[in-house]
mmCIF file of C-alpha atoms in Angstrom:
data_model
loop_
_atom_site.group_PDB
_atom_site.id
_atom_site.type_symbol
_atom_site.label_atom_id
_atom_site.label_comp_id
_atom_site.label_asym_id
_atom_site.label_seq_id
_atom_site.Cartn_x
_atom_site.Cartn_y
_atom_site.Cartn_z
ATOM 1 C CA UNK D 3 14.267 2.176 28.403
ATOM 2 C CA UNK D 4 11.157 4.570 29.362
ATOM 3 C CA UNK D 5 13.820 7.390 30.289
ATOM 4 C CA UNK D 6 15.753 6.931 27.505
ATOM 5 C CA UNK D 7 12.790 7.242 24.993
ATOM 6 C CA UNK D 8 11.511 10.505 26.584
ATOM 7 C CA UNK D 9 14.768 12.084 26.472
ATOM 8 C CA UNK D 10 14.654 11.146 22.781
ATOM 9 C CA UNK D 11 10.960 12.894 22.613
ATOM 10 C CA UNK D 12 12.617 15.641 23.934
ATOM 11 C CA UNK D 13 15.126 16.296 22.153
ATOM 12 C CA UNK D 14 13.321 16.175 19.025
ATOM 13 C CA UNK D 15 10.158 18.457 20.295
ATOM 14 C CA UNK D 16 13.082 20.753 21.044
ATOM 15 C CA UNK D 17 15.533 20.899 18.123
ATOM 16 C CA UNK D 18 15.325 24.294 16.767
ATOM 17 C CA UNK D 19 17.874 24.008 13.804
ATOM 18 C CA UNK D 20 18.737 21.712 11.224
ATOM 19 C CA UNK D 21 21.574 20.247 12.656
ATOM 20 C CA UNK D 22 20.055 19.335 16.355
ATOM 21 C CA UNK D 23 16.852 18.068 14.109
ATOM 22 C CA UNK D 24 19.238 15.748 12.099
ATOM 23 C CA UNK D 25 21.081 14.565 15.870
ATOM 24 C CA UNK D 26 18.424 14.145 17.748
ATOM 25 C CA UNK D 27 16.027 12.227 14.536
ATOM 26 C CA UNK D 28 19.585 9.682 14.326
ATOM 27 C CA UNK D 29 19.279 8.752 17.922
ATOM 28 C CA UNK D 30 16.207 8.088 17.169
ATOM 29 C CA UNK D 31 15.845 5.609 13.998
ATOM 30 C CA UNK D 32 19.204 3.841 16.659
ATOM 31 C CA UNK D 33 16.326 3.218 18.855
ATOM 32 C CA UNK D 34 13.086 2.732 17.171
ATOM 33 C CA UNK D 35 14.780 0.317 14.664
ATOM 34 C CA UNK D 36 13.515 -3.126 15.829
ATOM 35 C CA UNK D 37 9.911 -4.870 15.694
ATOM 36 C CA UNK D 38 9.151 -5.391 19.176
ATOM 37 C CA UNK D 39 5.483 -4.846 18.767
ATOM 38 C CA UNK D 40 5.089 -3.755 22.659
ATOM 39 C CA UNK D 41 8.215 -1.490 22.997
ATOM 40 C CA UNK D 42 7.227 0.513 20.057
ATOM 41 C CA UNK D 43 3.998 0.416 21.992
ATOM 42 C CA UNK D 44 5.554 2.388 24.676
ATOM 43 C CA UNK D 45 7.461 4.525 22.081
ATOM 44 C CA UNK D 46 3.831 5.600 20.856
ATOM 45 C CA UNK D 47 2.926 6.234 24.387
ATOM 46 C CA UNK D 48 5.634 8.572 25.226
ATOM 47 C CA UNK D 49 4.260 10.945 22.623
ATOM 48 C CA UNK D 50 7.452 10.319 20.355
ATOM 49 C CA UNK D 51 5.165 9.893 17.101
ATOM 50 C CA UNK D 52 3.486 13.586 17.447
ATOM 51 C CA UNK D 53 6.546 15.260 17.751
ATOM 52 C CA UNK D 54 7.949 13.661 14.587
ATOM 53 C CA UNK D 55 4.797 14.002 12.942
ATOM 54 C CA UNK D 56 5.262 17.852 13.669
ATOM 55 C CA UNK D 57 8.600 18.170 12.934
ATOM 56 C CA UNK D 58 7.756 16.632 9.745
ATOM 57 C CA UNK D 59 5.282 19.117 8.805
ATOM 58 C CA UNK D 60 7.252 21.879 9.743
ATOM 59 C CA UNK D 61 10.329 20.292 7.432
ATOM 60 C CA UNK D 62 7.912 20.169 4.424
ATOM 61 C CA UNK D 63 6.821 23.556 4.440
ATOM 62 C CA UNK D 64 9.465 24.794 5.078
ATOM 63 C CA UNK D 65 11.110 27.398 2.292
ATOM 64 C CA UNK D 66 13.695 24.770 1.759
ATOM 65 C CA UNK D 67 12.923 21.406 2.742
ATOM 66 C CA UNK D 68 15.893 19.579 2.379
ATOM 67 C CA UNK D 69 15.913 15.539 1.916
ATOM 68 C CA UNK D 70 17.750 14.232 4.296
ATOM 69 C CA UNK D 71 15.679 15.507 7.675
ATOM 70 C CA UNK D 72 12.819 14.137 5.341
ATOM 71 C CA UNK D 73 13.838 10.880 4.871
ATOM 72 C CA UNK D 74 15.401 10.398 8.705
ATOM 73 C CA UNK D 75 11.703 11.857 10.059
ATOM 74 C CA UNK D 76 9.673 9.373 7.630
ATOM 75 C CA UNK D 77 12.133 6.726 8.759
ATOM 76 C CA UNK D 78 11.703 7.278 12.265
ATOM 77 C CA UNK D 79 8.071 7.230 12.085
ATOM 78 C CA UNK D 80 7.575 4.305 9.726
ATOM 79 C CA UNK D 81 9.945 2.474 12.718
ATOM 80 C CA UNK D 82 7.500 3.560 15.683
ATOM 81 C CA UNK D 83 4.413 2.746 13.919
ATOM 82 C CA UNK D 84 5.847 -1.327 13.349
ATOM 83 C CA UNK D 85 3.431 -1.173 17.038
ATOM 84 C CA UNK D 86 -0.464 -2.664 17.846
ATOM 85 C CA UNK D 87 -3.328 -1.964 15.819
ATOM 86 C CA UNK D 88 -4.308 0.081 18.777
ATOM 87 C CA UNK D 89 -1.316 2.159 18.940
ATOM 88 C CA UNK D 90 -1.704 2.964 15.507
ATOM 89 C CA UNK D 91 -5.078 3.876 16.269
ATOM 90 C CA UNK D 92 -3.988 6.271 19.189
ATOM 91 C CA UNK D 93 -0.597 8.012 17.124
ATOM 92 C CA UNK D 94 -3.297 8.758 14.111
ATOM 93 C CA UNK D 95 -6.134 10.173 16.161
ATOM 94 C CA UNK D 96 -3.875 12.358 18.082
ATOM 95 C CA UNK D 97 -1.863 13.604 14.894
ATOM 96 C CA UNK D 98 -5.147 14.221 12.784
ATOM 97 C CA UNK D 99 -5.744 13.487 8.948
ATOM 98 C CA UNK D 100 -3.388 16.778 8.234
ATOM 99 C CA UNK D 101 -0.363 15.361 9.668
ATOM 100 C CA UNK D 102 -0.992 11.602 9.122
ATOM 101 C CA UNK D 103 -2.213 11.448 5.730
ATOM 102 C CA UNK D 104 -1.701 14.980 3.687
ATOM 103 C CA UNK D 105 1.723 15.641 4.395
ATOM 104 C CA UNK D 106 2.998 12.252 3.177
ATOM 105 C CA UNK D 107 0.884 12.486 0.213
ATOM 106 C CA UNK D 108 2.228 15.905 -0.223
ATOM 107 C CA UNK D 109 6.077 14.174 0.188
ATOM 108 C CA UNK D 110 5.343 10.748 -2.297
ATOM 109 C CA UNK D 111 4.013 13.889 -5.276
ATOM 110 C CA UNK D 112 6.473 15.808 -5.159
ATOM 111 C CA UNK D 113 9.024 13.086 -4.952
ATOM 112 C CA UNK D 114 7.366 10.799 -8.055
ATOM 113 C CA UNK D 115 7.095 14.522 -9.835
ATOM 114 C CA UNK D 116 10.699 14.605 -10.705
ATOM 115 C CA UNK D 117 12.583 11.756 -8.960
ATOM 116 C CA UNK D 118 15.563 12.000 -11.257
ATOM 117 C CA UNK D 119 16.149 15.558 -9.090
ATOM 118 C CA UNK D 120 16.170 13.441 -5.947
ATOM 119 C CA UNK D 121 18.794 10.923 -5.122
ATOM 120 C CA UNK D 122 16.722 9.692 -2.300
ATOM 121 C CA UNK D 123 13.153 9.681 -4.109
ATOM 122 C CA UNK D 124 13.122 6.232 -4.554
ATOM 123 C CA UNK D 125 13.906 5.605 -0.774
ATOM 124 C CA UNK D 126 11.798 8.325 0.824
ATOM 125 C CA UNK D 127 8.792 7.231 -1.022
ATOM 126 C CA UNK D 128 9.452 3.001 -0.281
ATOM 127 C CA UNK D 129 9.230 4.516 3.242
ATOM 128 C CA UNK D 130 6.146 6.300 2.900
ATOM 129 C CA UNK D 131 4.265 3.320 1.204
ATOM 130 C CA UNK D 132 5.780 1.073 4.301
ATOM 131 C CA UNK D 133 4.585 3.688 7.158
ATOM 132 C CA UNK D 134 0.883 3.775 5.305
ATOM 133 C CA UNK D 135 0.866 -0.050 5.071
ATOM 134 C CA UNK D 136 1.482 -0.093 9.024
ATOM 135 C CA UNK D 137 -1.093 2.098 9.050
ATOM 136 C CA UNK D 138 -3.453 -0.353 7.388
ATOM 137 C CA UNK D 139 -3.087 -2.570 10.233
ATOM 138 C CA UNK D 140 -5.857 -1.285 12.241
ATOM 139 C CA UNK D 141 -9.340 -1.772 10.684
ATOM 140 C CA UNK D 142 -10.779 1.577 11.255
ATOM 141 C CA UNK D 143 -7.497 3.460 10.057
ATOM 142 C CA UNK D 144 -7.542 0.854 7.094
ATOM 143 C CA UNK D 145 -11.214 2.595 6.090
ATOM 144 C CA UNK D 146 -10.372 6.168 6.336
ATOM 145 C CA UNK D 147 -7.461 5.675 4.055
ATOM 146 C CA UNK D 148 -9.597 3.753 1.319
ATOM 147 C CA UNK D 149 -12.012 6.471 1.588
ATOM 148 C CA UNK D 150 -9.006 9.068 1.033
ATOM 149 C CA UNK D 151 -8.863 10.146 -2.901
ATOM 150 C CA UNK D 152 -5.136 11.367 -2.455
ATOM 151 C CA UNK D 153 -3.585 8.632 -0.659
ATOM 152 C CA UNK D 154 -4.941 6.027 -3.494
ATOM 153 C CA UNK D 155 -3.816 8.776 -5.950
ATOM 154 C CA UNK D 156 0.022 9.217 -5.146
ATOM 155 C CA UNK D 157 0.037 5.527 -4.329
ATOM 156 C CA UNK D 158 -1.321 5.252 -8.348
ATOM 157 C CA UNK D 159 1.311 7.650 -9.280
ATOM 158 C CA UNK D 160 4.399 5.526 -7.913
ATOM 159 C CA UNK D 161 3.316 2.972 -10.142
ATOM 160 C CA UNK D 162 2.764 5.302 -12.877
ATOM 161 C CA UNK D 163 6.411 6.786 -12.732
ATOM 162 C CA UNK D 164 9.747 5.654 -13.373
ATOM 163 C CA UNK D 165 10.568 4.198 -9.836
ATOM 164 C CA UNK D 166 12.440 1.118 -8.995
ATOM 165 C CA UNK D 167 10.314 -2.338 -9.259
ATOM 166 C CA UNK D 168 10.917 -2.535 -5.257
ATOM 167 C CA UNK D 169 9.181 0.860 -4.322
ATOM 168 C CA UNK D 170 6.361 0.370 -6.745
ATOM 169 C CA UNK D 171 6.100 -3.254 -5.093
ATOM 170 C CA UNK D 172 5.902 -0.956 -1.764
ATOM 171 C CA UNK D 173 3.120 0.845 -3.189
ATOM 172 C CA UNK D 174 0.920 -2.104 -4.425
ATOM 173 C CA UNK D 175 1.116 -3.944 -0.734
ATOM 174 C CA UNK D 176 -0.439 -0.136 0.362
ATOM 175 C CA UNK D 177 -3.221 -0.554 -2.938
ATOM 176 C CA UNK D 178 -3.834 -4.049 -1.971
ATOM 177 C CA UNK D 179 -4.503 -3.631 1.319
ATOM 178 C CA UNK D 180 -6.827 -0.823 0.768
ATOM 179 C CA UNK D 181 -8.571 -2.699 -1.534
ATOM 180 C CA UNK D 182 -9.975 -4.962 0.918
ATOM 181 C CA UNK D 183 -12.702 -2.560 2.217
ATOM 182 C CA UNK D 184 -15.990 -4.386 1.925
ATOM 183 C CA UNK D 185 -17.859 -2.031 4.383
ATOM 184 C CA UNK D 186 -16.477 1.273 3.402
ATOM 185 C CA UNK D 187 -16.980 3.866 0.670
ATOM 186 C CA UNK D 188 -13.902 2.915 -0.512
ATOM 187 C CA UNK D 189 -13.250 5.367 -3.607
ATOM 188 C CA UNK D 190 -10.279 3.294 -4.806
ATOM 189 C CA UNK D 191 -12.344 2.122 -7.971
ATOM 190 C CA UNK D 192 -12.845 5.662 -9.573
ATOM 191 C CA UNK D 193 -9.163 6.933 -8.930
ATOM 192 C CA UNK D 194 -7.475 8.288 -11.792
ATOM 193 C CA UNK D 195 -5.551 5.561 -13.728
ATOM 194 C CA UNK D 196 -5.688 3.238 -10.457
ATOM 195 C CA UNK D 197 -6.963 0.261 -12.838
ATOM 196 C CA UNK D 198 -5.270 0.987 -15.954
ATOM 197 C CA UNK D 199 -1.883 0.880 -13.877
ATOM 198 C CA UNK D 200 -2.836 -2.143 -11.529
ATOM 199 C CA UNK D 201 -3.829 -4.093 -15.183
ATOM 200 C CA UNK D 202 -0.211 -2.979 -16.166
ATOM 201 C CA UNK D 203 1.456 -3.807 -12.455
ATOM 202 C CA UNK D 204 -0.137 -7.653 -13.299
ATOM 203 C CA UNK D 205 1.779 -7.835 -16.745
ATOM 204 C CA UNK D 206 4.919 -6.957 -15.214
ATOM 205 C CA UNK D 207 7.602 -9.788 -15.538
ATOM 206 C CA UNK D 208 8.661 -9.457 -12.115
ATOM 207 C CA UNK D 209 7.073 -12.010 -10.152
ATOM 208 C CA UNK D 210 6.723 -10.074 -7.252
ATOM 209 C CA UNK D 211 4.634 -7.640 -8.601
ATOM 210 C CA UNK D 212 2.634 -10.083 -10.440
ATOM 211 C CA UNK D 213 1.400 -11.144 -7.130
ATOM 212 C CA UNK D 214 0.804 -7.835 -5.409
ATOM 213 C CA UNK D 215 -1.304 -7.189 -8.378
ATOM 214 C CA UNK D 216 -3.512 -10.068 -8.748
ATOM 215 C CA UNK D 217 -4.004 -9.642 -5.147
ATOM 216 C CA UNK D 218 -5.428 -6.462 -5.208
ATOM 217 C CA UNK D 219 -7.345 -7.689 -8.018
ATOM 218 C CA UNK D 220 -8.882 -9.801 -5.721
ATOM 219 C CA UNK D 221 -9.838 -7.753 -2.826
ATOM 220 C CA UNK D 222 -11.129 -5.282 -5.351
ATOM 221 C CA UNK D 223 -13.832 -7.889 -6.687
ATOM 222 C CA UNK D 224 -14.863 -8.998 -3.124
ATOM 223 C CA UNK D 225 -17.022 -5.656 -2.768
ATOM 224 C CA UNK D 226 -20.043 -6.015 -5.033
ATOM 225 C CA UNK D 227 -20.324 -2.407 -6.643
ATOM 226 C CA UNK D 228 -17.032 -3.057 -8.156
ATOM 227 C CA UNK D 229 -17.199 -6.336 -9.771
ATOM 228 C CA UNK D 230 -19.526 -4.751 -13.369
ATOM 229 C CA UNK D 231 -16.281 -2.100 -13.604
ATOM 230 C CA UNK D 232 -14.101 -4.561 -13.401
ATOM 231 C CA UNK D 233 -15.891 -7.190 -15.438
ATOM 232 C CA UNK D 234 -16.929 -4.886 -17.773
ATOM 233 C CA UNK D 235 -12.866 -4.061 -19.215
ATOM 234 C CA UNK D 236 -11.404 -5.894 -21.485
ATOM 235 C CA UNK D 237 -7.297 -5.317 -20.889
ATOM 236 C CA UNK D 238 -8.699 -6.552 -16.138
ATOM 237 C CA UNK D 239 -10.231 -9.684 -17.682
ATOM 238 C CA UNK D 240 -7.283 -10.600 -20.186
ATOM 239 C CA UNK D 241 -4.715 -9.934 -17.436
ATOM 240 C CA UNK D 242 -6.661 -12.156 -15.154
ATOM 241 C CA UNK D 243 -6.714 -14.844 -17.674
ATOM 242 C CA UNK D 244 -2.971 -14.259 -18.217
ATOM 243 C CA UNK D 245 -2.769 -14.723 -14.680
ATOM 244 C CA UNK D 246 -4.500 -18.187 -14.515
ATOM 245 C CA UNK D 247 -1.024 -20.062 -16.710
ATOM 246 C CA UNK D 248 1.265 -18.134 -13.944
ATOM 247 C CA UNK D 249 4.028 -21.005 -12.333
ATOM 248 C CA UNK D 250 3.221 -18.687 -9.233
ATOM 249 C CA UNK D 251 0.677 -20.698 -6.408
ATOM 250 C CA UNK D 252 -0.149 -17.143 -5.222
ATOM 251 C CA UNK D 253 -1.166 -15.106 -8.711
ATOM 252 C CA UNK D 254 -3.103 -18.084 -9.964
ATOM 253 C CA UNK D 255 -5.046 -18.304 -6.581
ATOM 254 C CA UNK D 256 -5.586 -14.591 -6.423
ATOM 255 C CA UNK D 257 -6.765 -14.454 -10.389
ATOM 256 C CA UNK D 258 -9.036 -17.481 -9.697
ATOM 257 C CA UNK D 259 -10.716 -16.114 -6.948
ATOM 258 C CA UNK D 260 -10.709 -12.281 -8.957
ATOM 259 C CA UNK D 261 -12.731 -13.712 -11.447
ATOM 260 C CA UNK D 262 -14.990 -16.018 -9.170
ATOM 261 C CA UNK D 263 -16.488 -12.728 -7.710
ATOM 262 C CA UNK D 264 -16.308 -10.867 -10.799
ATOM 263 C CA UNK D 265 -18.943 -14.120 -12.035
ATOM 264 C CA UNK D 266 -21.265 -13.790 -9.187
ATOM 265 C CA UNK D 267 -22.249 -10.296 -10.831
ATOM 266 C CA UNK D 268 -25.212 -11.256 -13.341
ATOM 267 C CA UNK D 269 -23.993 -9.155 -16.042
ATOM 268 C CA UNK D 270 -20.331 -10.373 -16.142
ATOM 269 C CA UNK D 271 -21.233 -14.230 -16.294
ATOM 270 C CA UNK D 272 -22.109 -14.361 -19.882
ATOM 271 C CA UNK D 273 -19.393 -12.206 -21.008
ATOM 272 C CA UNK D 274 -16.631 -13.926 -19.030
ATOM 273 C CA UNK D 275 -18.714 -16.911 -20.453
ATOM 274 C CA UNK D 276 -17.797 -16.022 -24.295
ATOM 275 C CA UNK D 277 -14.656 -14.298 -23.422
ATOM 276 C CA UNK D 278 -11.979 -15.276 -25.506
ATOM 277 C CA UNK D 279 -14.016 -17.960 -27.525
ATOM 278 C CA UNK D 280 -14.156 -19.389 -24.064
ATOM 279 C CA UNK D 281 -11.351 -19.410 -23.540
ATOM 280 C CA UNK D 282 -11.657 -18.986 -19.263
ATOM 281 C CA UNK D 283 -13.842 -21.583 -18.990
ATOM 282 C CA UNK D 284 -11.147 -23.883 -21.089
ATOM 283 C CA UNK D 285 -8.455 -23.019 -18.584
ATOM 284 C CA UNK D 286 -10.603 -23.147 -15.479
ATOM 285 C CA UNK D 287 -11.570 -26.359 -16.312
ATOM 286 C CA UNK D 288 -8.014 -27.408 -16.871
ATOM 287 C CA UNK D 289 -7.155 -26.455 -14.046
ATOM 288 C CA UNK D 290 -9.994 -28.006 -12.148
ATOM 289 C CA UNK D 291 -8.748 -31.230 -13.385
ATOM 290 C CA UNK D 292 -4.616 -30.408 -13.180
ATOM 291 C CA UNK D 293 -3.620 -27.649 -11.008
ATOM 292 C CA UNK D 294 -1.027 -29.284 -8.963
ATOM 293 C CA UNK D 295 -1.974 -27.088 -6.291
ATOM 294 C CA UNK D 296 -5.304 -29.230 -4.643
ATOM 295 C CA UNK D 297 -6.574 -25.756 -3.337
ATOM 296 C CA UNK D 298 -6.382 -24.462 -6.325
ATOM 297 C CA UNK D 299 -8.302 -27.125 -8.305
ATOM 298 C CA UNK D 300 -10.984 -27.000 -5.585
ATOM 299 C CA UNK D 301 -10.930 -23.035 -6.177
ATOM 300 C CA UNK D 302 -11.610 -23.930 -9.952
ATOM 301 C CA UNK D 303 -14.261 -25.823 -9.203
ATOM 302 C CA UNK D 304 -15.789 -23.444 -7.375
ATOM 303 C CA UNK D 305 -15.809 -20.395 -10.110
ATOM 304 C CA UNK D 306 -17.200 -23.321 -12.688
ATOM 305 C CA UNK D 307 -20.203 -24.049 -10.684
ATOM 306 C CA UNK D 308 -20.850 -20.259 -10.824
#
């Protein structure tokens, strides 16, 4: 197997024209495409990630980048990168932030620009979100990103544009994760239209989404300096409370717990008190008594005695 994945190294460090590129980066995704955490661990190893990292760059600004090497490149990588959390950690470090982080930000805005120009926008950029959400699998990796302005941006700008409910659902497991950075300077919060489209990702009818949403909802709330933003607009809370009368286990638990941090912040409890005529407290307290989920009453409980 070792041979066999330095060969394809190789021949992709090697390719010189479009054609060899498109050969070689086939063999490749044939290979790569399984999750066998520890052979993709040896994948990583053999140095297979940098040279597709490089031959991604190289594609992009390129004169003419053309879609297909694109999307086999970002497909091969997303594959290798399935690996450990320390793998990740290795493939990252030795690409840098250029390679790792800018170029597929540069890819997902310029395919969300026009994506009715692009038969394979909707594709490429599912496989962008996916290869940034393996990325969020180490810890320390997880924190750069949430401190990265233009990764939280593009990721915004999916589900801003007219994309296919399963990419932008692609794009809120990458916001959600990211969202879950208690200990970092996560700049998520004060992103350009990130809240105003989350709040619009929770109204969606597809149930999915719904989910993804209220869970980044959630881990947004769980770091202190964000819960007077959050508690402070009007459309987060009444999409929260929306959330709470969801037949979904998942949004209801997320939305619950949302607003239980969002009330440990002094200056939220009174508002999300009165809000509505009371109207959280009334289902809260339903649902302490009738959830059918026991967690979930228990949960209730909890956000009352707050």
């Amino acid at each position: 197997g070792q041979a066999r994945i330095l060969r394809i190294t190789n021949d992709i460090s090697q390719a010189e024209n479009q054609f060899d590129l498109i050969v070689a980066v086939e063999a490749a995704c044939a290979k790569f495409d399984h999750f066998d955490k520890y052979t993709h661990d040896e994948e990583i190893e053999s140095g297979v990630a940098g040279v597709l990292f490089f031959q991604l760059e190289r594609v992009v600004t390129s004169s003419k980048p053309r879609d297909s090497e694109i999307e086999l490149l970002v497909s091969a990588l997303e594959m290798v990168h399935r690996c450990s959390c320390h793998s990740i950690k290795n493939s990252i470090k030795a690409a840098g932030k250029y390679a790792a982080f800018q170029v597929p930000c540069h890819i997902v805005e310029k395919y969300t620009r026009y994506p009715q120009h692009h038969a394979c926008a909707p594709t490429i950029v599912c496989l962008v979100a996916k290869l940034f959400t393996n990325f969020t699998k180490a810890t320390g990796v997880m924190q750069r990103m949430a401190e990265n302005y233009d990764i939280i941006l593009v990721m915004v700008h999916v589900l801003e544009c007219d994309m296919h409910e399963w990419v932008k659902m692609e794009a809120i497991n990458v916001l959600a994760e990211l969202a879950y950075s208690e200990e970092t300077n996560s700049v998520m919060i004060h992103v350009d239209g990130f809240i105003d489209a989350l709040t619009e990702c929770a109204n969606s009818s597809n149930k999915k989404i719904k989910e993804g949403s209220a869970r980044a909802f959630l881990n947004l709330a769980t770091a202190a300096e964000n819960r007077p933003i959050l508690g402070s607009r009007d459309d987060t809370v009444n999409v929260l409370l929306k959330c709470l009368h969801e037949s979904s286990n998942t949004t209801r638990k997320c939305a619950i717990g949302a607003l239980g941090n969002m009330s440990a912040c002094e200056e939220n409890k009174l508002r999300l008190v009165n809000y509505g005529n009371g109207e959280i407290v009334k289902t809260l307290l339903f649902a302490a008594r009738s959830d059918v989920n026991k967690q979930l009453r228990k949960d209730a409980r909890g956000v009352l005695a707050n």
